[in-house]
Amino acid sequence: MANSYSQRRIRKIVRRFGLIPLRSESVASFYRKNAIIRVQTESGSYAMKPFYRSLLLRSGTIDQIKTTADYIQFLMNSGFNNMPKWLKSKDGRIWILNQGRPFYVTAWIHGRKLETPADFEKLGRALASLHSSRFLSMNSTFFDHIHLWKNRDRLFRSRMTIANQANLWTHRWFKRFGASCIQFSDRTWTELKTPEIANLLKKEMVRPALIHNDITAHNVIISNNGQLFIIDWDHMKLGSIYVDLAITLMNTTQFNPVFMHSLLKGYEELRPLNHAERKLISALYRLPREAWHIARFPDHPRSRNMLDIMEQTWLLRLRAMDVLDEWANSGPN
């Protein structure tokens, strides 16, 4: 939303969760101006958040918030303690509808960002704990990231010429790095066809796990008492734990080998990975997802920023790929 929420609307929403607000303020995210409303009450601070549907799913907003609420309730009942406490509304649900938009309220987590190897070990353990949660339902639908990524890779290849013609800076970038991106993808698709990895993916589709689907450095907080919290669960779904782990490695570790190994160490403390699983994670990490986005939206301002970041970190990315390849090859058979 472009405009801030009125104080009257904020009071009306949070009172349905049993809160009496003293003051509130909008907090921006990387994508939205009013991503979260921080609400101060006599009992502490809370996060009031509008729920946005995933455009990748065919279902409507209400169906998506109902499904997400089921997942969240399942995690709370399972004792998962790496997400903020969700408040229940006066009607017993963990979300309400206001002016056609779903909203939910959680505790506000005071803390800091990921900084140390120990922080990344905590993140690895939290992710492994999440991936160990098996949500069983007759209506469960597996979200196939790999199928989606293959389509985006095909679109990337077909639009490279268009992207090259869009403007000088995209032309220069694709001329320098485009062929390498295609080579990375080709190598990954080849590895995913090997029998051991293909079998992994087939088994996962039969019995998927809950994934967060959007773990970034901004979505992880180390609280003042040292506990790790993952926030922003709007896009959680049943999907591939290997995709979720690969995305988390890319989005949080800054291509730092120490942080990467720390995250993986924490993960394997709770959920050890065999050789095939390690190979799959390394292969998925290699995919140039940012380049795919840039080819889809070459004139978008954010694409220019992404190109600059990719160029500045290119050598670090190559080293990070090597680090994961070494890790994958050192795993148990």
Short mmCIF file of C-alpha atoms in Angstrom, two decimals:
data_model
loop_
_atom_site.label_atom_id
_atom_site.label_comp_id
_atom_site.label_asym_id
_atom_site.label_seq_id
_atom_site.Cartn_x
_atom_site.Cartn_y
_atom_site.Cartn_z
CA MET A 1 0.00 0.00 0.00
CA ALA A 2 1.27 3.45 -0.88
CA ASN A 3 -0.38 5.28 2.02
CA SER A 4 0.08 4.71 5.73
CA TYR A 5 -2.64 3.05 7.72
CA SER A 6 -4.77 5.47 9.74
CA GLN A 7 -4.43 5.33 13.52
CA ARG A 8 -8.14 4.58 13.71
CA ARG A 9 -7.77 1.55 11.47
CA ILE A 10 -4.75 0.27 13.41
CA ARG A 11 -6.62 0.58 16.71
CA LYS A 12 -9.62 -1.24 15.27
CA ILE A 13 -7.48 -4.13 14.04
CA VAL A 14 -5.28 -4.69 17.10
CA ARG A 15 -8.19 -4.39 19.52
CA ARG A 16 -9.64 -7.48 17.90
CA PHE A 17 -6.51 -9.23 19.19
CA GLY A 18 -7.10 -7.93 22.71
CA LEU A 19 -4.54 -5.10 22.54
CA ILE A 20 -4.96 -1.47 23.53
CA PRO A 21 -2.45 0.54 21.47
CA LEU A 22 -0.58 3.51 22.90
CA ARG A 23 1.21 4.44 19.67
CA SER A 24 2.22 2.87 16.39
CA GLU A 25 4.61 3.35 13.48
CA SER A 26 5.09 1.90 10.00
CA VAL A 27 8.23 -0.13 9.33
CA ALA A 28 9.38 -0.55 5.73
CA SER A 29 10.83 -3.68 4.19
CA PHE A 30 12.94 -4.10 1.06
CA TYR A 31 9.75 -4.50 -0.97
CA ARG A 32 7.03 -2.46 0.74
CA LYS A 33 6.74 0.90 2.45
CA ASN A 34 4.25 -0.30 5.08
CA ALA A 35 5.34 -3.90 5.48
CA ILE A 36 4.79 -4.03 9.24
CA ILE A 37 3.11 -1.79 11.80
CA ARG A 38 4.90 -1.69 15.13
CA VAL A 39 2.33 -1.24 17.88
CA GLN A 40 3.33 -0.20 21.39
CA THR A 41 1.06 -1.23 24.27
CA GLU A 42 1.36 -1.28 28.05
CA SER A 43 2.22 -4.97 27.84
CA GLY A 44 4.96 -4.53 25.21
CA SER A 45 5.49 -4.16 21.45
CA TYR A 46 3.70 -6.12 18.75
CA ALA A 47 3.91 -6.47 14.98
CA MET A 48 0.68 -5.95 13.03
CA LYS A 49 1.14 -7.29 9.53
CA PRO A 50 -1.04 -7.32 6.43
CA PHE A 51 -1.05 -10.67 4.66
CA TYR A 52 -0.20 -10.64 0.94
CA ARG A 53 -1.06 -13.60 -1.24
CA SER A 54 1.58 -15.37 -3.29
CA LEU A 55 1.16 -14.62 -6.99
CA LEU A 56 2.74 -18.00 -7.76
CA LEU A 57 -0.32 -19.84 -6.43
CA ARG A 58 -3.70 -19.94 -8.14
CA SER A 59 -5.67 -19.75 -4.92
CA GLY A 60 -7.13 -16.50 -3.60
CA THR A 61 -5.98 -14.44 -0.61
CA ILE A 62 -8.49 -15.88 1.85
CA ASP A 63 -7.68 -19.47 0.91
CA GLN A 64 -3.98 -18.73 1.28
CA ILE A 65 -4.27 -17.13 4.73
CA LYS A 66 -6.41 -20.05 5.91
CA THR A 67 -3.76 -22.53 4.73
CA THR A 68 -0.95 -20.48 6.28
CA ALA A 69 -2.86 -20.28 9.55
CA ASP A 70 -3.18 -24.08 9.58
CA TYR A 71 0.58 -24.40 9.09
CA ILE A 72 1.34 -21.87 11.82
CA GLN A 73 -1.04 -23.54 14.26
CA PHE A 74 0.60 -26.88 13.50
CA LEU A 75 4.06 -25.47 14.25
CA MET A 76 2.87 -23.90 17.49
CA ASN A 77 1.30 -27.19 18.58
CA SER A 78 4.53 -28.99 17.64
CA GLY A 79 6.61 -26.79 19.92
CA PHE A 80 8.55 -25.01 17.19
CA ASN A 81 10.11 -22.09 19.08
CA ASN A 82 11.95 -20.13 16.37
CA MET A 83 9.08 -17.88 15.34
CA PRO A 84 7.39 -15.03 17.25
CA LYS A 85 4.27 -15.80 19.22
CA TRP A 86 1.12 -15.31 17.14
CA LEU A 87 -1.79 -13.71 18.97
CA LYS A 88 -5.30 -15.07 18.75
CA SER A 89 -8.16 -12.75 17.89
CA LYS A 90 -11.31 -12.56 19.98
CA ASP A 91 -12.94 -15.18 17.74
CA GLY A 92 -10.08 -17.63 18.38
CA ARG A 93 -8.34 -17.35 15.01
CA ILE A 94 -4.79 -16.09 14.45
CA TRP A 95 -5.91 -13.70 11.71
CA ILE A 96 -8.76 -11.31 11.03
CA LEU A 97 -10.24 -9.62 7.98
CA ASN A 98 -10.39 -5.82 7.74
CA GLN A 99 -11.57 -4.00 4.61
CA GLY A 100 -11.01 -7.17 2.61
CA ARG A 101 -7.39 -7.59 3.73
CA PRO A 102 -6.24 -10.33 6.17
CA PHE A 103 -4.11 -9.16 9.11
CA TYR A 104 -2.26 -10.98 11.86
CA VAL A 105 -0.39 -9.88 14.98
CA THR A 106 2.75 -11.34 16.54
CA ALA A 107 5.08 -10.38 19.35
CA TRP A 108 7.70 -7.83 18.30
CA ILE A 109 11.22 -9.27 18.55
CA HIS A 110 13.88 -6.88 19.85
CA GLY A 111 17.35 -7.88 18.75
CA ARG A 112 20.01 -7.79 16.08
CA LYS A 113 20.88 -9.32 12.73
CA LEU A 114 23.03 -12.39 12.06
CA GLU A 115 26.65 -11.54 12.87
CA THR A 116 28.69 -14.51 14.12
CA PRO A 117 29.30 -18.15 13.14
CA ALA A 118 27.33 -19.17 16.25
CA ASP A 119 24.35 -17.20 14.92
CA PHE A 120 24.45 -19.15 11.67
CA GLU A 121 24.65 -22.45 13.56
CA LYS A 122 21.45 -21.42 15.34
CA LEU A 123 19.83 -20.65 12.00
CA GLY A 124 20.86 -24.07 10.68
CA ARG A 125 19.31 -25.81 13.69
CA ALA A 126 16.12 -23.76 13.38
CA LEU A 127 15.79 -24.64 9.69
CA ALA A 128 16.42 -28.34 10.35
CA SER A 129 13.77 -28.28 13.08
CA LEU A 130 11.28 -26.73 10.66
CA HIS A 131 12.10 -29.25 7.95
CA SER A 132 11.50 -32.10 10.38
CA SER A 133 7.86 -31.02 10.71
CA ARG A 134 5.64 -33.15 8.52
CA PHE A 135 2.21 -31.60 7.95
CA LEU A 136 -0.12 -34.35 6.81
CA SER A 137 -3.38 -33.38 5.12
CA MET A 138 -5.55 -34.77 2.36
CA ASN A 139 -5.56 -31.27 0.82
CA SER A 140 -1.78 -30.82 0.94
CA THR A 141 -0.25 -29.46 -2.27
CA PHE A 142 3.46 -29.67 -3.04
CA PHE A 143 4.95 -26.48 -4.47
CA ASP A 144 7.42 -27.47 -7.18
CA HIS A 145 10.14 -24.82 -7.17
CA ILE A 146 12.33 -26.77 -9.56
CA HIS A 147 9.65 -26.90 -12.25
CA LEU A 148 9.14 -23.14 -11.81
CA TRP A 149 12.89 -22.48 -12.03
CA LYS A 150 13.24 -24.53 -15.20
CA ASN A 151 10.54 -22.40 -16.80
CA ARG A 152 12.31 -19.22 -15.71
CA ASP A 153 15.60 -20.50 -17.07
CA ARG A 154 13.94 -21.15 -20.44
CA LEU A 155 12.48 -17.66 -20.37
CA PHE A 156 15.90 -16.25 -19.47
CA ARG A 157 17.51 -17.87 -22.50
CA SER A 158 14.76 -16.71 -24.85
CA ARG A 159 14.84 -13.15 -23.55
CA MET A 160 18.58 -12.62 -23.39
CA THR A 161 18.54 -10.87 -26.77
CA ILE A 162 15.70 -8.61 -25.66
CA ALA A 163 17.47 -7.86 -22.39
CA ASN A 164 20.68 -7.09 -24.27
CA GLN A 165 18.83 -4.53 -26.38
CA ALA A 166 17.03 -2.91 -23.45
CA ASN A 167 19.81 -0.55 -22.38
CA LEU A 168 23.56 -0.28 -22.16
CA TRP A 169 24.06 -1.56 -18.63
CA THR A 170 22.01 -4.75 -19.12
CA HIS A 171 23.73 -5.34 -22.46
CA ARG A 172 27.15 -5.00 -20.85
CA TRP A 173 26.25 -7.28 -17.95
CA PHE A 174 24.75 -10.06 -20.06
CA LYS A 175 27.62 -9.91 -22.52
CA ARG A 176 30.03 -10.45 -19.65
CA PHE A 177 28.15 -12.93 -17.44
CA GLY A 178 25.21 -14.32 -19.43
CA ALA A 179 27.05 -17.34 -20.87
CA SER A 180 28.33 -18.30 -17.41
CA CYS A 181 24.78 -18.20 -16.01
CA ILE A 182 23.65 -20.61 -18.70
CA GLN A 183 26.60 -22.92 -17.96
CA PHE A 184 25.69 -22.96 -14.25
CA SER A 185 22.09 -23.87 -15.07
CA ASP A 186 23.10 -26.56 -17.56
CA ARG A 187 25.34 -28.19 -14.99
CA THR A 188 22.58 -28.15 -12.37
CA TRP A 189 19.90 -29.62 -14.68
CA THR A 190 22.33 -32.39 -15.65
CA GLU A 191 23.06 -33.25 -12.02
CA LEU A 192 19.37 -33.29 -11.15
CA LYS A 193 18.87 -36.05 -13.74
CA THR A 194 21.28 -38.43 -12.01
CA PRO A 195 19.42 -41.40 -10.49
CA GLU A 196 20.33 -40.69 -6.86
CA ILE A 197 19.14 -37.07 -7.01
CA ALA A 198 16.10 -37.81 -9.16
CA ASN A 199 14.99 -40.39 -6.59
CA LEU A 200 15.41 -37.85 -3.79
CA LEU A 201 13.14 -35.39 -5.55
CA LYS A 202 10.50 -38.05 -6.24
CA LYS A 203 10.43 -39.14 -2.59
CA GLU A 204 10.11 -35.55 -1.42
CA MET A 205 7.07 -34.91 -3.58
CA VAL A 206 5.32 -37.85 -1.92
CA ARG A 207 6.14 -36.71 1.62
CA PRO A 208 7.00 -32.99 1.61
CA ALA A 209 7.88 -30.82 4.58
CA LEU A 210 6.98 -27.31 5.65
CA ILE A 211 9.36 -24.68 4.32
CA HIS A 212 9.61 -20.98 5.13
CA ASN A 213 10.32 -20.13 1.48
CA ASP A 214 11.70 -16.62 2.11
CA ILE A 215 14.52 -16.71 4.66
CA THR A 216 16.72 -13.67 4.13
CA ALA A 217 19.09 -11.82 6.43
CA HIS A 218 16.27 -9.35 7.14
CA ASN A 219 13.92 -12.15 8.20
CA VAL A 220 16.19 -13.54 10.92
CA ILE A 221 16.61 -11.83 14.31
CA ILE A 222 18.78 -12.76 17.28
CA SER A 223 16.77 -11.59 20.29
CA ASN A 224 18.27 -9.76 23.25
CA ASN A 225 18.39 -13.04 25.20
CA GLY A 226 20.22 -14.83 22.35
CA GLN A 227 17.31 -16.81 20.88
CA LEU A 228 16.96 -16.93 17.10
CA PHE A 229 13.64 -15.97 15.54
CA ILE A 230 12.53 -16.25 11.92
CA ILE A 231 9.88 -13.72 10.92
CA ASP A 232 7.62 -13.06 7.90
CA TRP A 233 5.93 -16.42 7.36
CA ASP A 234 3.46 -15.28 4.68
CA HIS A 235 4.94 -17.49 1.95
CA MET A 236 5.44 -20.70 3.90
CA LYS A 237 4.22 -23.82 2.14
CA LEU A 238 4.81 -27.52 1.60
CA GLY A 239 7.83 -27.85 -0.63
CA SER A 240 11.43 -28.92 -1.01
CA ILE A 241 13.66 -28.66 2.05
CA TYR A 242 16.65 -28.72 -0.30
CA VAL A 243 15.37 -25.66 -2.14
CA ASP A 244 14.69 -23.91 1.18
CA LEU A 245 18.20 -24.64 2.45
CA ALA A 246 19.86 -23.55 -0.81
CA ILE A 247 17.89 -20.28 -0.83
CA THR A 248 18.76 -19.64 2.81
CA LEU A 249 22.46 -20.16 2.11
CA MET A 250 22.31 -17.71 -0.79
CA ASN A 251 20.23 -15.07 1.02
CA THR A 252 21.92 -14.96 4.42
CA THR A 253 25.59 -15.99 4.41
CA GLN A 254 27.01 -13.20 2.20
CA PHE A 255 29.07 -15.84 0.31
CA ASN A 256 31.22 -16.17 3.43
CA PRO A 257 32.61 -19.74 3.67
CA VAL A 258 32.75 -19.58 7.49
CA PHE A 259 29.09 -18.60 7.72
CA MET A 260 28.11 -21.20 5.13
CA HIS A 261 29.86 -24.02 6.98
CA SER A 262 28.40 -22.82 10.29
CA LEU A 263 24.84 -22.87 8.94
CA LEU A 264 25.34 -26.33 7.47
CA LYS A 265 26.97 -27.58 10.67
CA GLY A 266 23.98 -26.44 12.73
CA TYR A 267 21.57 -28.00 10.24
CA GLU A 268 23.31 -31.37 10.25
CA GLU A 269 23.38 -31.49 14.05
CA LEU A 270 19.63 -32.16 13.85
CA ARG A 271 19.28 -33.52 10.33
CA PRO A 272 22.41 -35.12 8.83
CA LEU A 273 22.64 -35.03 5.04
CA ASN A 274 23.89 -37.88 2.87
CA HIS A 275 26.01 -37.52 -0.25
CA ALA A 276 23.09 -37.21 -2.66
CA GLU A 277 21.39 -34.58 -0.51
CA ARG A 278 24.56 -32.53 -0.32
CA LYS A 279 25.03 -32.74 -4.09
CA LEU A 280 21.46 -31.56 -4.63
CA ILE A 281 21.85 -28.56 -2.32
CA SER A 282 25.11 -27.57 -4.00
CA ALA A 283 23.49 -27.87 -7.43
CA LEU A 284 20.47 -25.74 -6.48
CA TYR A 285 22.69 -23.07 -4.94
CA ARG A 286 24.42 -22.66 -8.30
CA LEU A 287 21.28 -21.53 -10.16
CA PRO A 288 21.40 -17.82 -11.19
CA ARG A 289 17.98 -16.83 -9.87
CA GLU A 290 18.75 -13.10 -9.80
CA ALA A 291 19.75 -13.18 -13.48
CA TRP A 292 16.43 -14.82 -14.32
CA HIS A 293 14.59 -12.02 -12.52
CA ILE A 294 16.60 -9.38 -14.36
CA ALA A 295 15.79 -10.91 -17.74
CA ARG A 296 12.09 -10.90 -16.88
CA PHE A 297 12.10 -7.27 -15.74
CA PRO A 298 15.07 -5.59 -17.46
CA ASP A 299 13.72 -2.04 -17.06
CA HIS A 300 12.74 -2.34 -13.41
CA PRO A 301 14.84 -0.13 -11.06
CA ARG A 302 15.44 -3.08 -8.74
CA SER A 303 16.97 -5.04 -11.63
CA ARG A 304 19.73 -2.47 -11.99
CA ASN A 305 20.51 -2.81 -8.29
CA MET A 306 20.57 -6.59 -8.57
CA LEU A 307 22.92 -6.44 -11.55
CA ASP A 308 25.31 -4.20 -9.63
CA ILE A 309 25.29 -6.52 -6.62
CA MET A 310 25.87 -9.61 -8.78
CA GLU A 311 28.78 -7.94 -10.55
CA GLN A 312 30.37 -6.76 -7.29
CA THR A 313 30.04 -10.20 -5.68
CA TRP A 314 30.75 -12.36 -8.74
CA LEU A 315 34.11 -13.71 -7.58
CA LEU A 316 32.70 -14.34 -4.08
CA ARG A 317 29.83 -16.29 -5.64
CA LEU A 318 32.21 -18.45 -7.64
CA ARG A 319 34.20 -19.21 -4.50
CA ALA A 320 30.99 -20.01 -2.59
CA MET A 321 30.01 -22.49 -5.31
CA ASP A 322 33.40 -24.16 -4.96
CA VAL A 323 32.98 -24.29 -1.17
CA LEU A 324 29.65 -26.10 -1.53
CA ASP A 325 31.05 -28.48 -4.14
CA GLU A 326 33.88 -29.38 -1.74
CA TRP A 327 31.36 -29.84 1.08
CA ALA A 328 29.14 -32.01 -1.10
CA ASN A 329 32.01 -34.25 -2.18
CA SER A 330 33.16 -34.73 1.42
CA GLY A 331 29.78 -36.06 2.57
CA PRO A 332 28.99 -39.63 3.57
CA ASN A 333 27.91 -42.00 0.81
#
